[in-house]
Amino acid sequence: MRSYEVKNRTYVDDIKSLRLITAVKTPYLPDGRFDLEAYDALVNMQINGGAEGIIVGGTTGEGQLMSWDEHIMLIGHTINCFGTNIKVIGNTGSNSTREAIHATEQGFAVGMHAALHINPYYGKTSMEGLIAHFESVLSMGPTIVYNVPSRTSQDIPPHVIHSIAENPNLAGVKECLGNERIKQYTDNNRIVVWSGNDDECHDSRWSYGATGVISVTSNLVPRLMRQLMVDGKNDSLNSKLRPLMEWLFTEPNPIGINTAFAQLGVSRPVFRLPYVPLPLHKRVEFVELVNEIGRENFVGKKDVQVLDDDDFILIGRY
Amino acid sequence: MRSYEVKNRTYVDDIKSLRLITAVKTPYLPDGRFDLEAYDALVNMQINGGAEGIIVGGTTGEGQLMSWDEHIMLIGHTINCFGTNIKVIGNTGSNSTREAIHATEQGFAVGMHAALHINPYYGKTSMEGLIAHFESVLSMGPTIVYNVPSRTSQDIPPHVIHSIAENPNLAGVKECLGNERIKQYTDNNRIVVWSGNDDECHDSRWSYGATGVISVTSNLVPRLMRQLMVDGKNDSLNSKLRPLMEWLFTEPNPIGINTAFAQLGVSRPVFRLPYVPLPLHKRVEFVELVNEIGRENFVGKKDVQVLDDDDFILIGRY
Amino acid sequence: MRSYEVKNRTYVDDIKSLRLITAVKTPYLPDGRFDLEAYDALVNMQINGGAEGIIVGGTTGEGQLMSWDEHIMLIGHTINCFGTNIKVIGNTGSNSTREAIHATEQGFAVGMHAALHINPYYGKTSMEGLIAHFESVLSMGPTIVYNVPSRTSQDIPPHVIHSIAENPNLAGVKECLGNERIKQYTDNNRIVVWSGNDDECHDSRWSYGATGVISVTSNLVPRLMRQLMVDGKNDSLNSKLRPLMEWLFTEPNPIGINTAFAQLGVSRPVFRLPYVPLPLHKRVEFVELVNEIGRENFVGKKDVQVLDDDDFILIGRY
Amino acid sequence: MRSYEVKNRTYVDDIKSLRLITAVKTPYLPDGRFDLEAYDALVNMQINGGAEGIIVGGTTGEGQLMSWDEHIMLIGHTINCFGTNIKVIGNTGSNSTREAIHATEQGFAVGMHAALHINPYYGKTSMEGLIAHFESVLSMGPTIVYNVPSRTSQDIPPHVIHSIAENPNLAGVKECLGNERIKQYTDNNRIVVWSGNDDECHDSRWSYGATGVISVTSNLVPRLMRQLMVDGKNDSLNSKLRPLMEWLFTEPNPIGINTAFAQLGVSRPVFRLPYVPLPLHKRVEFVELVNEIGRENFVGKKDVQVLDDDDFILIGRY
């Protein structure tokens, strides 16, 4: 089902060179539908802040809470509005091979530049099954494989990556297992790696050969994260950002980023369940963190606020 | 769920001025999925042939046989590949108001320039229900309303059109009821109308005030149909095309166009049921028609063929 | 995908003998979901009133406004709760052969006793396509074919029925074209027919050989409709019911029945668009009709009411 | 959307007393659809073998590879065919609260006796989010909560279980964390627990207070597993079954059971990706295990076979 239109062609090398990719948050209207105006503003903030790519519908963007038609629509929308200014990487992975095939085919058809693929979480499979799963989708276009055992309960070991790397569409790996694993890939420049852990990414980039980061924190402070990835080793900036990173991951992501965005006034305080906001004392902490790092470094222009519990809307049917 | 990105904004007047809009056919792979390569080629032929707009997933494009995610994907794909060269009008209408709302919202989100809306066929409703249905979607963007009682079993009378025309998003009406009805709208230039009947469109355009046509025949001979709509009254060209138009509508559209495209080699001979090809003697007739009008006036470059029954693939599960 | 469990087996002859089949209305909650409690009460009223079969998700039940998963769920629910007391006929027809195949397969899998199949409305097709469409689903189980050109814009002519009647699963035809057409089928007892027009059904049954009726009116007065179909020719009862039948079809069905049920207090006054209630003066008329025929002959126990416009909830998103 | 029909009512205590619940495998046709005939035979083997409940579409049944409409259909089918002979527990859990609500509502509507609910795997959430998630579905009917950190990457700690146990619909917990955790629940008979690990279940049942097991192994040897759960402590039988259990979990479940069923000839050798069969040397091992334990103790009547790699059909699109 491939298109040969020139506009639809993205080179794998264009993906391999990206240093700052943001796993962008999806904002909602009070009835649970996407808030596309807020979303467009967020993507613009990323472009202005120096991000070179975004992940649409990643775990941060709550792809796991989207129906597939919502998900593909959001990828198509992002390409249509911003595709000439930023690389759009659709998270079309799934623990079901059928779903991964269908979504990836549709994502490339609407113009996404690359796909992000996870291994089959929850259901899991054997190493042979893992390779068969990835091979079902790799031929469709540039692909980043995502390894995050703390979510999937199953590590993608290097031998699997090396096996699928024979396909030239493999752009690289988003790796969350740490810098020693990253080093295994980057020694001799064999495999492009992005750190999937904001608190490690500075070292991954400057000491372990990572190309860059796929970041949650850059949703909030894109310019600073870009500085961290592009302008050279900077332990002082890294240290300055560490408390914010720790705050963001107090609870499973995207709980922190969702709470932060509502407090910054860049998205409505609407949560799709099972996510709920961080408690009051953590919301107070966030205001202090913003003040320490400097409001001007964060996205948005409103004053940062400590919202009350009643300010939040939690929805299960949408 | 609107986007305020500039790229997503289409002016109603840009739609109102289109003279040749093609209700483009959707070609399939042998397993029933879209054949996007063939589709891209078809859209390019329309652009090169002078069509100014296309309907994606109309009755000709077999929107009635698509799942909504396929349908929105095809709209997004078309916008992404061709949106700067041709106006893309998504048929996001439905006899279910919920579906029409959802699809129209998604269609505009992925960038379509206008929506085509049908009245609730089969289920039908009252005039009050009709107005409520159209008003549910008109606020979303430029809209063409489609009146085809021979499919819907219910006429949209002028008073309904005049009522919804208070919304500035109404670009106009695709009218199949004939030239007298068209005249009711175009007298005093009140409502823009496109003829929905190829065999009447020449007179609609030059004698009854229609702006242009939404055409099936232009799938085959875009340049000639453009000439008919743009270069002035031309009874001789109109007469020359009439036998082709009659052939195309021997059976309910898109049976004719599907058969013709397979014979011209611009799409594979794959039919989604309940459509089946025209019988052999009609396929022989088509070759004669092509020879009379001139192969060079038709899309594609292969020789026109009389296909055997066995050449066709008919599929019910896809 | 067939099941050989005994409980899942229905004989075609069990379907052929049904005299009163009600096309049951689907009631809604204020958020647009099904109101299953009200639905269960309605089905019980049909069982107690003497109906021998019900159509689930017909045009009266607004199958055209259901997603397929809702539709199959409702069939499964009905079978589970009432399958031993009434024949459950699922309207798993569609103008898309793919959808008809998928829904019919699922409907029989959850235990429906028979399928109702419409010809491809709106998209339409050739006679060959029509036969191919019906043959795609007939092998799955007992089937009633539904001919209603005033909705589909295309008559199913007798030669098509005779062609598909070679399959022993064809239980019969729900025919809306009138008694002369019915006679063509019933002469020599060749094809079982149910009238699809309440106002003609008495004559169809007693003078033209119809087996019974698939009725809208029986939603309101099941006992009287049973009397009309079972207890012998009864012109006086037929005349008594005619004004009610005329009232019910003032606007396209199910607008009348929906309005009536709200007034009788047996369903909430919730309409899925594009349906809207009958206007006030018709609602006044309905109260008069109930009083003339006798409240005790109607379903429900509450007083019949003239509802205000504000009492109704119309919903487009659900 | 609840139904008050008597037939739809299941008492929580009826669920709490089940000792042997089988997480039944879903067999497929070569095109990937469900093989309902084979499925019906499998369920009958469970009933005849003494299982008192089955999980439909659990991880063993590959609910993670089903579309929701397939999943609900399978629950409705099972209830319709077998609901009077075995308790049918639908795995209507999801990591998306919306999906869990929708599926659970539909599952109870088609008559399932209880729901199985997982915590939000992969996306994960906070403890407050976890409780909000479970509370969104608990009111709908009898519920078993499933804790399997080796799949979900997140433990459901006892304080969460105790919190939601205030709802009388909580029937109990399927616990995979081991016998010490089980003991925390069963001391003082506070919470009903089923072991989720076949290799521990004998001890869970007889030494740690578990009520029974939700088993994979019972797919193969239901009578022996029933003996293990019902007929008293039996170390010798437990030891005899251990090698089979170890074989079954060589790779992530349901890879083992799928391979075994194909070898026993009770399902076709069709795998939905990402699952692939165990390699040849493990298939040889399985034949030896069957011979040791005794073919007559296993389901099915065909000879057990060592299938070749080419005998298996692996499918990604279905």
PDB file of C-alpha atoms in Angstrom, chain C residues 81-300:
ATOM      1  CA  CYS C  81     -32.072 -12.766  28.083  1.00  0.00           C
ATOM      2  CA  PHE C  82     -34.974 -13.756  25.843  1.00  0.00           C
ATOM      3  CA  GLY C  83     -33.761 -16.314  23.321  1.00  0.00           C
ATOM      4  CA  THR C  84     -35.865 -19.116  24.740  1.00  0.00           C
ATOM      5  CA  ASN C  85     -39.074 -17.059  24.623  1.00  0.00           C
ATOM      6  CA  ILE C  86     -38.953 -15.278  21.293  1.00  0.00           C
ATOM      7  CA  LYS C  87     -37.163 -15.632  17.977  1.00  0.00           C
ATOM      8  CA  VAL C  88     -34.382 -13.084  17.693  1.00  0.00           C
ATOM      9  CA  ILE C  89     -33.701 -11.865  14.165  1.00  0.00           C
ATOM     10  CA  GLY C  90     -30.670  -9.629  13.856  1.00  0.00           C
ATOM     11  CA  ASN C  91     -30.570  -6.985  11.156  1.00  0.00           C
ATOM     12  CA  THR C  92     -27.038  -7.743  10.087  1.00  0.00           C
ATOM     13  CA  GLY C  93     -27.521  -6.436   6.568  1.00  0.00           C
ATOM     14  CA  SER C  94     -25.490  -3.599   5.090  1.00  0.00           C
ATOM     15  CA  ASN C  95     -24.822  -1.880   1.786  1.00  0.00           C
ATOM     16  CA  SER C  96     -21.244  -3.068   2.218  1.00  0.00           C
ATOM     17  CA  THR C  97     -20.807  -6.788   1.584  1.00  0.00           C
ATOM     18  CA  ARG C  98     -17.827  -6.873   3.936  1.00  0.00           C
ATOM     19  CA  GLU C  99     -19.889  -5.447   6.776  1.00  0.00           C
ATOM     20  CA  ALA C 100     -22.798  -7.775   6.064  1.00  0.00           C
ATOM     21  CA  ILE C 101     -20.506 -10.815   6.119  1.00  0.00           C
ATOM     22  CA  HIS C 102     -18.751  -9.758   9.309  1.00  0.00           C
ATOM     23  CA  ALA C 103     -21.925  -8.809  11.182  1.00  0.00           C
ATOM     24  CA  THR C 104     -23.856 -11.881  10.100  1.00  0.00           C
ATOM     25  CA  GLU C 105     -21.049 -14.167  11.129  1.00  0.00           C
ATOM     26  CA  GLN C 106     -20.877 -12.460  14.518  1.00  0.00           C
ATOM     27  CA  GLY C 107     -24.666 -12.405  14.912  1.00  0.00           C
ATOM     28  CA  PHE C 108     -24.981 -16.149  14.374  1.00  0.00           C
ATOM     29  CA  ALA C 109     -21.962 -16.712  16.617  1.00  0.00           C
ATOM     30  CA  VAL C 110     -23.741 -15.000  19.523  1.00  0.00           C
ATOM     31  CA  GLY C 111     -26.825 -17.069  18.825  1.00  0.00           C
ATOM     32  CA  MET C 112     -29.293 -15.074  16.749  1.00  0.00           C
ATOM     33  CA  HIS C 113     -31.978 -17.260  15.214  1.00  0.00           C
ATOM     34  CA  ALA C 114     -32.074 -15.575  11.819  1.00  0.00           C
ATOM     35  CA  ALA C 115     -30.590 -12.663   9.885  1.00  0.00           C
ATOM     36  CA  LEU C 116     -32.447  -9.871   8.108  1.00  0.00           C
ATOM     37  CA  HIS C 117     -30.700  -8.742   4.917  1.00  0.00           C
ATOM     38  CA  ILE C 118     -31.291  -5.580   2.931  1.00  0.00           C
ATOM     39  CA  ASN C 119     -30.052  -5.002  -0.609  1.00  0.00           C
ATOM     40  CA  PRO C 120     -27.210  -2.455  -0.940  1.00  0.00           C
ATOM     41  CA  TYR C 121     -29.045   0.856  -0.465  1.00  0.00           C
ATOM     42  CA  TYR C 122     -27.470   4.166  -1.526  1.00  0.00           C
ATOM     43  CA  GLY C 123     -24.429   2.611  -3.227  1.00  0.00           C
ATOM     44  CA  LYS C 124     -26.689   0.193  -5.108  1.00  0.00           C
ATOM     45  CA  THR C 125     -25.385  -2.399  -7.569  1.00  0.00           C
ATOM     46  CA  SER C 126     -26.350  -4.492 -10.591  1.00  0.00           C
ATOM     47  CA  MET C 127     -28.612  -7.547 -10.410  1.00  0.00           C
ATOM     48  CA  GLU C 128     -25.522  -9.756 -10.623  1.00  0.00           C
ATOM     49  CA  GLY C 129     -23.999  -7.782  -7.757  1.00  0.00           C
ATOM     50  CA  LEU C 130     -27.195  -8.137  -5.755  1.00  0.00           C
ATOM     51  CA  ILE C 131     -27.156 -11.896  -6.079  1.00  0.00           C
ATOM     52  CA  ALA C 132     -23.450 -12.062  -5.240  1.00  0.00           C
ATOM     53  CA  HIS C 133     -24.119  -9.925  -2.172  1.00  0.00           C
ATOM     54  CA  PHE C 134     -26.902 -12.141  -0.827  1.00  0.00           C
ATOM     55  CA  GLU C 135     -25.014 -15.328  -1.646  1.00  0.00           C
ATOM     56  CA  SER C 136     -22.122 -14.083   0.488  1.00  0.00           C
ATOM     57  CA  VAL C 137     -24.254 -14.373   3.602  1.00  0.00           C
ATOM     58  CA  LEU C 138     -26.989 -16.918   2.928  1.00  0.00           C
ATOM     59  CA  SER C 139     -24.910 -19.933   3.853  1.00  0.00           C
ATOM     60  CA  MET C 140     -24.538 -18.695   7.427  1.00  0.00           C
ATOM     61  CA  GLY C 141     -28.059 -19.403   8.661  1.00  0.00           C
ATOM     62  CA  PRO C 142     -31.775 -18.703   8.299  1.00  0.00           C
ATOM     63  CA  THR C 143     -32.294 -15.470   6.413  1.00  0.00           C
ATOM     64  CA  ILE C 144     -35.090 -13.013   5.668  1.00  0.00           C
ATOM     65  CA  VAL C 145     -34.522 -10.679   2.736  1.00  0.00           C
ATOM     66  CA  TYR C 146     -35.975  -7.184   3.032  1.00  0.00           C
ATOM     67  CA  ASN C 147     -37.302  -5.258   0.035  1.00  0.00           C
ATOM     68  CA  VAL C 148     -38.086  -1.598   0.693  1.00  0.00           C
ATOM     69  CA  PRO C 149     -37.432   0.502  -2.440  1.00  0.00           C
ATOM     70  CA  SER C 150     -38.729   3.634  -0.703  1.00  0.00           C
ATOM     71  CA  ARG C 151     -35.586   3.488   1.428  1.00  0.00           C
ATOM     72  CA  THR C 152     -33.083   1.689  -0.807  1.00  0.00           C
ATOM     73  CA  SER C 153     -33.982   3.327  -4.158  1.00  0.00           C
ATOM     74  CA  GLN C 154     -33.757  -0.088  -5.774  1.00  0.00           C
ATOM     75  CA  ASP C 155     -36.341  -2.844  -6.032  1.00  0.00           C
ATOM     76  CA  ILE C 156     -35.322  -6.458  -5.499  1.00  0.00           C
ATOM     77  CA  PRO C 157     -37.220  -8.063  -8.370  1.00  0.00           C
ATOM     78  CA  PRO C 158     -38.742 -11.556  -8.064  1.00  0.00           C
ATOM     79  CA  HIS C 159     -36.135 -13.121 -10.329  1.00  0.00           C
ATOM     80  CA  VAL C 160     -33.451 -12.235  -7.814  1.00  0.00           C
ATOM     81  CA  ILE C 161     -35.491 -13.720  -4.979  1.00  0.00           C
ATOM     82  CA  HIS C 162     -36.129 -16.877  -6.961  1.00  0.00           C
ATOM     83  CA  SER C 163     -32.446 -17.166  -7.731  1.00  0.00           C
ATOM     84  CA  ILE C 164     -31.337 -16.952  -4.091  1.00  0.00           C
ATOM     85  CA  ALA C 165     -34.285 -19.103  -2.950  1.00  0.00           C
ATOM     86  CA  GLU C 166     -32.335 -22.088  -4.208  1.00  0.00           C
ATOM     87  CA  ASN C 167     -30.458 -21.798  -0.940  1.00  0.00           C
ATOM     88  CA  PRO C 168     -32.551 -23.534   1.722  1.00  0.00           C
ATOM     89  CA  ASN C 169     -31.561 -20.881   4.268  1.00  0.00           C
ATOM     90  CA  LEU C 170     -33.882 -18.336   2.657  1.00  0.00           C
ATOM     91  CA  ALA C 171     -36.768 -18.217   5.126  1.00  0.00           C
ATOM     92  CA  GLY C 172     -38.667 -15.598   3.155  1.00  0.00           C
ATOM     93  CA  VAL C 173     -39.094 -11.984   2.165  1.00  0.00           C
ATOM     94  CA  LYS C 174     -40.157  -8.889   4.065  1.00  0.00           C
ATOM     95  CA  GLU C 175     -41.907  -7.122   1.208  1.00  0.00           C
ATOM     96  CA  CYS C 176     -42.936  -3.445   1.182  1.00  0.00           C
ATOM     97  CA  LEU C 177     -43.856  -3.113  -2.472  1.00  0.00           C
ATOM     98  CA  GLY C 178     -47.493  -4.050  -1.958  1.00  0.00           C
ATOM     99  CA  ASN C 179     -49.919  -6.882  -2.230  1.00  0.00           C
ATOM    100  CA  GLU C 180     -49.643  -7.529  -5.951  1.00  0.00           C
ATOM    101  CA  ARG C 181     -45.952  -8.249  -5.500  1.00  0.00           C
ATOM    102  CA  ILE C 182     -46.704 -10.407  -2.465  1.00  0.00           C
ATOM    103  CA  LYS C 183     -49.160 -12.440  -4.513  1.00  0.00           C
ATOM    104  CA  GLN C 184     -46.427 -13.204  -7.047  1.00  0.00           C
ATOM    105  CA  TYR C 185     -44.528 -14.967  -4.281  1.00  0.00           C
ATOM    106  CA  THR C 186     -47.338 -16.666  -2.438  1.00  0.00           C
ATOM    107  CA  ASP C 187     -49.214 -18.108  -5.371  1.00  0.00           C
ATOM    108  CA  ASN C 188     -48.524 -21.831  -5.145  1.00  0.00           C
ATOM    109  CA  ASN C 189     -46.904 -21.235  -1.729  1.00  0.00           C
ATOM    110  CA  ARG C 190     -43.534 -20.874  -3.222  1.00  0.00           C
ATOM    111  CA  ILE C 191     -42.018 -18.128  -1.092  1.00  0.00           C
ATOM    112  CA  VAL C 192     -42.901 -17.099   2.460  1.00  0.00           C
ATOM    113  CA  VAL C 193     -43.658 -13.380   2.722  1.00  0.00           C
ATOM    114  CA  TRP C 194     -44.157 -10.974   5.565  1.00  0.00           C
ATOM    115  CA  SER C 195     -45.770  -7.653   4.868  1.00  0.00           C
ATOM    116  CA  GLY C 196     -43.531  -4.729   5.706  1.00  0.00           C
ATOM    117  CA  ASN C 197     -46.382  -2.230   5.673  1.00  0.00           C
ATOM    118  CA  ASP C 198     -48.635  -2.172   8.718  1.00  0.00           C
ATOM    119  CA  ASP C 199     -51.494  -0.506   6.854  1.00  0.00           C
ATOM    120  CA  GLU C 200     -51.599  -3.294   4.251  1.00  0.00           C
ATOM    121  CA  CYS C 201     -50.768  -6.271   6.402  1.00  0.00           C
ATOM    122  CA  HIS C 202     -54.314  -7.356   7.223  1.00  0.00           C
ATOM    123  CA  ASP C 203     -55.111  -7.772   3.554  1.00  0.00           C
ATOM    124  CA  SER C 204     -51.689  -9.247   2.813  1.00  0.00           C
ATOM    125  CA  ARG C 205     -52.321 -11.888   5.416  1.00  0.00           C
ATOM    126  CA  TRP C 206     -55.910 -12.792   4.660  1.00  0.00           C
ATOM    127  CA  SER C 207     -56.218 -12.066   0.940  1.00  0.00           C
ATOM    128  CA  TYR C 208     -52.753 -12.295  -0.577  1.00  0.00           C
ATOM    129  CA  GLY C 209     -51.169 -15.250   1.158  1.00  0.00           C
ATOM    130  CA  ALA C 210     -48.682 -13.469   3.401  1.00  0.00           C
ATOM    131  CA  THR C 211     -47.594 -15.454   6.423  1.00  0.00           C
ATOM    132  CA  GLY C 212     -47.629 -12.421   8.695  1.00  0.00           C
ATOM    133  CA  VAL C 213     -46.173  -9.020   9.305  1.00  0.00           C
ATOM    134  CA  ILE C 214     -42.919  -7.458  10.414  1.00  0.00           C
ATOM    135  CA  SER C 215     -44.497  -4.597  12.245  1.00  0.00           C
ATOM    136  CA  VAL C 216     -43.752  -1.194  13.733  1.00  0.00           C
ATOM    137  CA  THR C 217     -47.241  -0.697  15.155  1.00  0.00           C
ATOM    138  CA  SER C 218     -46.951  -3.840  17.258  1.00  0.00           C
ATOM    139  CA  ASN C 219     -44.380  -2.013  19.371  1.00  0.00           C
ATOM    140  CA  LEU C 220     -47.373  -0.082  20.721  1.00  0.00           C
ATOM    141  CA  VAL C 221     -50.259  -2.551  20.559  1.00  0.00           C
ATOM    142  CA  PRO C 222     -48.805  -6.058  20.288  1.00  0.00           C
ATOM    143  CA  ARG C 223     -51.974  -7.857  21.361  1.00  0.00           C
ATOM    144  CA  LEU C 224     -54.117  -6.115  18.746  1.00  0.00           C
ATOM    145  CA  MET C 225     -51.608  -6.750  15.997  1.00  0.00           C
ATOM    146  CA  ARG C 226     -51.456 -10.392  16.995  1.00  0.00           C
ATOM    147  CA  GLN C 227     -55.233 -10.565  16.817  1.00  0.00           C
ATOM    148  CA  LEU C 228     -55.040  -9.052  13.333  1.00  0.00           C
ATOM    149  CA  MET C 229     -52.552 -11.671  12.175  1.00  0.00           C
ATOM    150  CA  VAL C 230     -53.769 -14.761  13.988  1.00  0.00           C
ATOM    151  CA  ASP C 231     -57.464 -14.605  14.833  1.00  0.00           C
ATOM    152  CA  GLY C 232     -58.881 -14.352  11.328  1.00  0.00           C
ATOM    153  CA  LYS C 233     -60.032 -11.592   9.033  1.00  0.00           C
ATOM    154  CA  ASN C 234     -61.105  -8.579  11.072  1.00  0.00           C
ATOM    155  CA  ASP C 235     -61.908  -5.485   9.027  1.00  0.00           C
ATOM    156  CA  SER C 236     -63.272  -3.631  11.996  1.00  0.00           C
ATOM    157  CA  LEU C 237     -60.072  -3.982  14.031  1.00  0.00           C
ATOM    158  CA  ASN C 238     -58.067  -3.134  10.947  1.00  0.00           C
ATOM    159  CA  SER C 239     -60.076   0.059  10.458  1.00  0.00           C
ATOM    160  CA  LYS C 240     -59.754   0.943  14.106  1.00  0.00           C
ATOM    161  CA  LEU C 241     -55.954   0.736  13.874  1.00  0.00           C
ATOM    162  CA  ARG C 242     -55.561   2.596  10.592  1.00  0.00           C
ATOM    163  CA  PRO C 243     -55.454   6.129  12.052  1.00  0.00           C
ATOM    164  CA  LEU C 244     -52.714   5.040  14.445  1.00  0.00           C
ATOM    165  CA  MET C 245     -50.737   3.525  11.573  1.00  0.00           C
ATOM    166  CA  GLU C 246     -51.120   6.683   9.546  1.00  0.00           C
ATOM    167  CA  TRP C 247     -49.974   8.772  12.493  1.00  0.00           C
ATOM    168  CA  LEU C 248     -46.903   6.550  12.962  1.00  0.00           C
ATOM    169  CA  PHE C 249     -45.793   7.138   9.382  1.00  0.00           C
ATOM    170  CA  THR C 250     -46.404  10.882   9.189  1.00  0.00           C
ATOM    171  CA  GLU C 251     -42.657  11.240   9.007  1.00  0.00           C
ATOM    172  CA  PRO C 252     -40.072   8.599   8.159  1.00  0.00           C
ATOM    173  CA  ASN C 253     -40.154   5.770  10.694  1.00  0.00           C
ATOM    174  CA  PRO C 254     -38.956   5.582  13.535  1.00  0.00           C
ATOM    175  CA  ILE C 255     -39.775   9.234  14.232  1.00  0.00           C
ATOM    176  CA  GLY C 256     -43.381   8.386  15.086  1.00  0.00           C
ATOM    177  CA  ILE C 257     -42.692   5.359  17.244  1.00  0.00           C
ATOM    178  CA  ASN C 258     -39.927   7.187  19.102  1.00  0.00           C
ATOM    179  CA  THR C 259     -42.278  10.047  19.883  1.00  0.00           C
ATOM    180  CA  ALA C 260     -45.060   7.673  20.923  1.00  0.00           C
ATOM    181  CA  PHE C 261     -42.847   5.668  23.271  1.00  0.00           C
ATOM    182  CA  ALA C 262     -41.667   8.828  25.018  1.00  0.00           C
ATOM    183  CA  GLN C 263     -45.281   9.942  25.437  1.00  0.00           C
ATOM    184  CA  LEU C 264     -46.264   6.555  26.853  1.00  0.00           C
ATOM    185  CA  GLY C 265     -43.400   6.725  29.335  1.00  0.00           C
ATOM    186  CA  VAL C 266     -41.895   3.396  28.232  1.00  0.00           C
ATOM    187  CA  SER C 267     -38.690   4.988  26.973  1.00  0.00           C
ATOM    188  CA  ARG C 268     -36.873   8.170  27.886  1.00  0.00           C
ATOM    189  CA  PRO C 269     -37.423  11.079  25.498  1.00  0.00           C
ATOM    190  CA  VAL C 270     -33.931  10.731  24.041  1.00  0.00           C
ATOM    191  CA  PHE C 271     -33.354  10.871  20.269  1.00  0.00           C
ATOM    192  CA  ARG C 272     -30.186  10.063  18.419  1.00  0.00           C
ATOM    193  CA  LEU C 273     -29.907  12.533  15.537  1.00  0.00           C
ATOM    194  CA  PRO C 274     -30.872  12.777  12.706  1.00  0.00           C
ATOM    195  CA  TYR C 275     -34.187  11.852  14.332  1.00  0.00           C
ATOM    196  CA  VAL C 276     -36.216  14.555  16.065  1.00  0.00           C
ATOM    197  CA  PRO C 277     -39.643  14.213  17.669  1.00  0.00           C
ATOM    198  CA  LEU C 278     -42.926  14.877  15.902  1.00  0.00           C
ATOM    199  CA  PRO C 279     -44.172  18.432  16.485  1.00  0.00           C
ATOM    200  CA  LEU C 280     -46.525  19.401  19.288  1.00  0.00           C
ATOM    201  CA  HIS C 281     -49.774  19.182  17.346  1.00  0.00           C
ATOM    202  CA  LYS C 282     -48.976  15.611  16.345  1.00  0.00           C
ATOM    203  CA  ARG C 283     -48.179  14.763  19.950  1.00  0.00           C
ATOM    204  CA  VAL C 284     -51.610  16.059  20.921  1.00  0.00           C
ATOM    205  CA  GLU C 285     -53.101  13.856  18.213  1.00  0.00           C
ATOM    206  CA  PHE C 286     -51.317  10.827  19.641  1.00  0.00           C
ATOM    207  CA  VAL C 287     -52.977  11.286  23.031  1.00  0.00           C
ATOM    208  CA  GLU C 288     -56.343  11.379  21.289  1.00  0.00           C
ATOM    209  CA  LEU C 289     -55.514   8.211  19.349  1.00  0.00           C
ATOM    210  CA  VAL C 290     -54.532   6.402  22.533  1.00  0.00           C
ATOM    211  CA  ASN C 291     -57.759   7.429  24.181  1.00  0.00           C
ATOM    212  CA  GLU C 292     -59.822   6.273  21.212  1.00  0.00           C
ATOM    213  CA  ILE C 293     -58.167   2.869  20.917  1.00  0.00           C
ATOM    214  CA  GLY C 294     -57.945   2.483  24.686  1.00  0.00           C
ATOM    215  CA  ARG C 295     -54.904   3.044  26.881  1.00  0.00           C
ATOM    216  CA  GLU C 296     -55.143  -0.570  28.080  1.00  0.00           C
ATOM    217  CA  ASN C 297     -54.338  -1.828  24.586  1.00  0.00           C
ATOM    218  CA  PHE C 298     -51.011  -0.004  24.553  1.00  0.00           C
ATOM    219  CA  VAL C 299     -47.799  -1.093  26.223  1.00  0.00           C
ATOM    220  CA  GLY C 300     -46.782   0.501  29.494  1.00  0.00           C
TER     221      GLY C 300
END
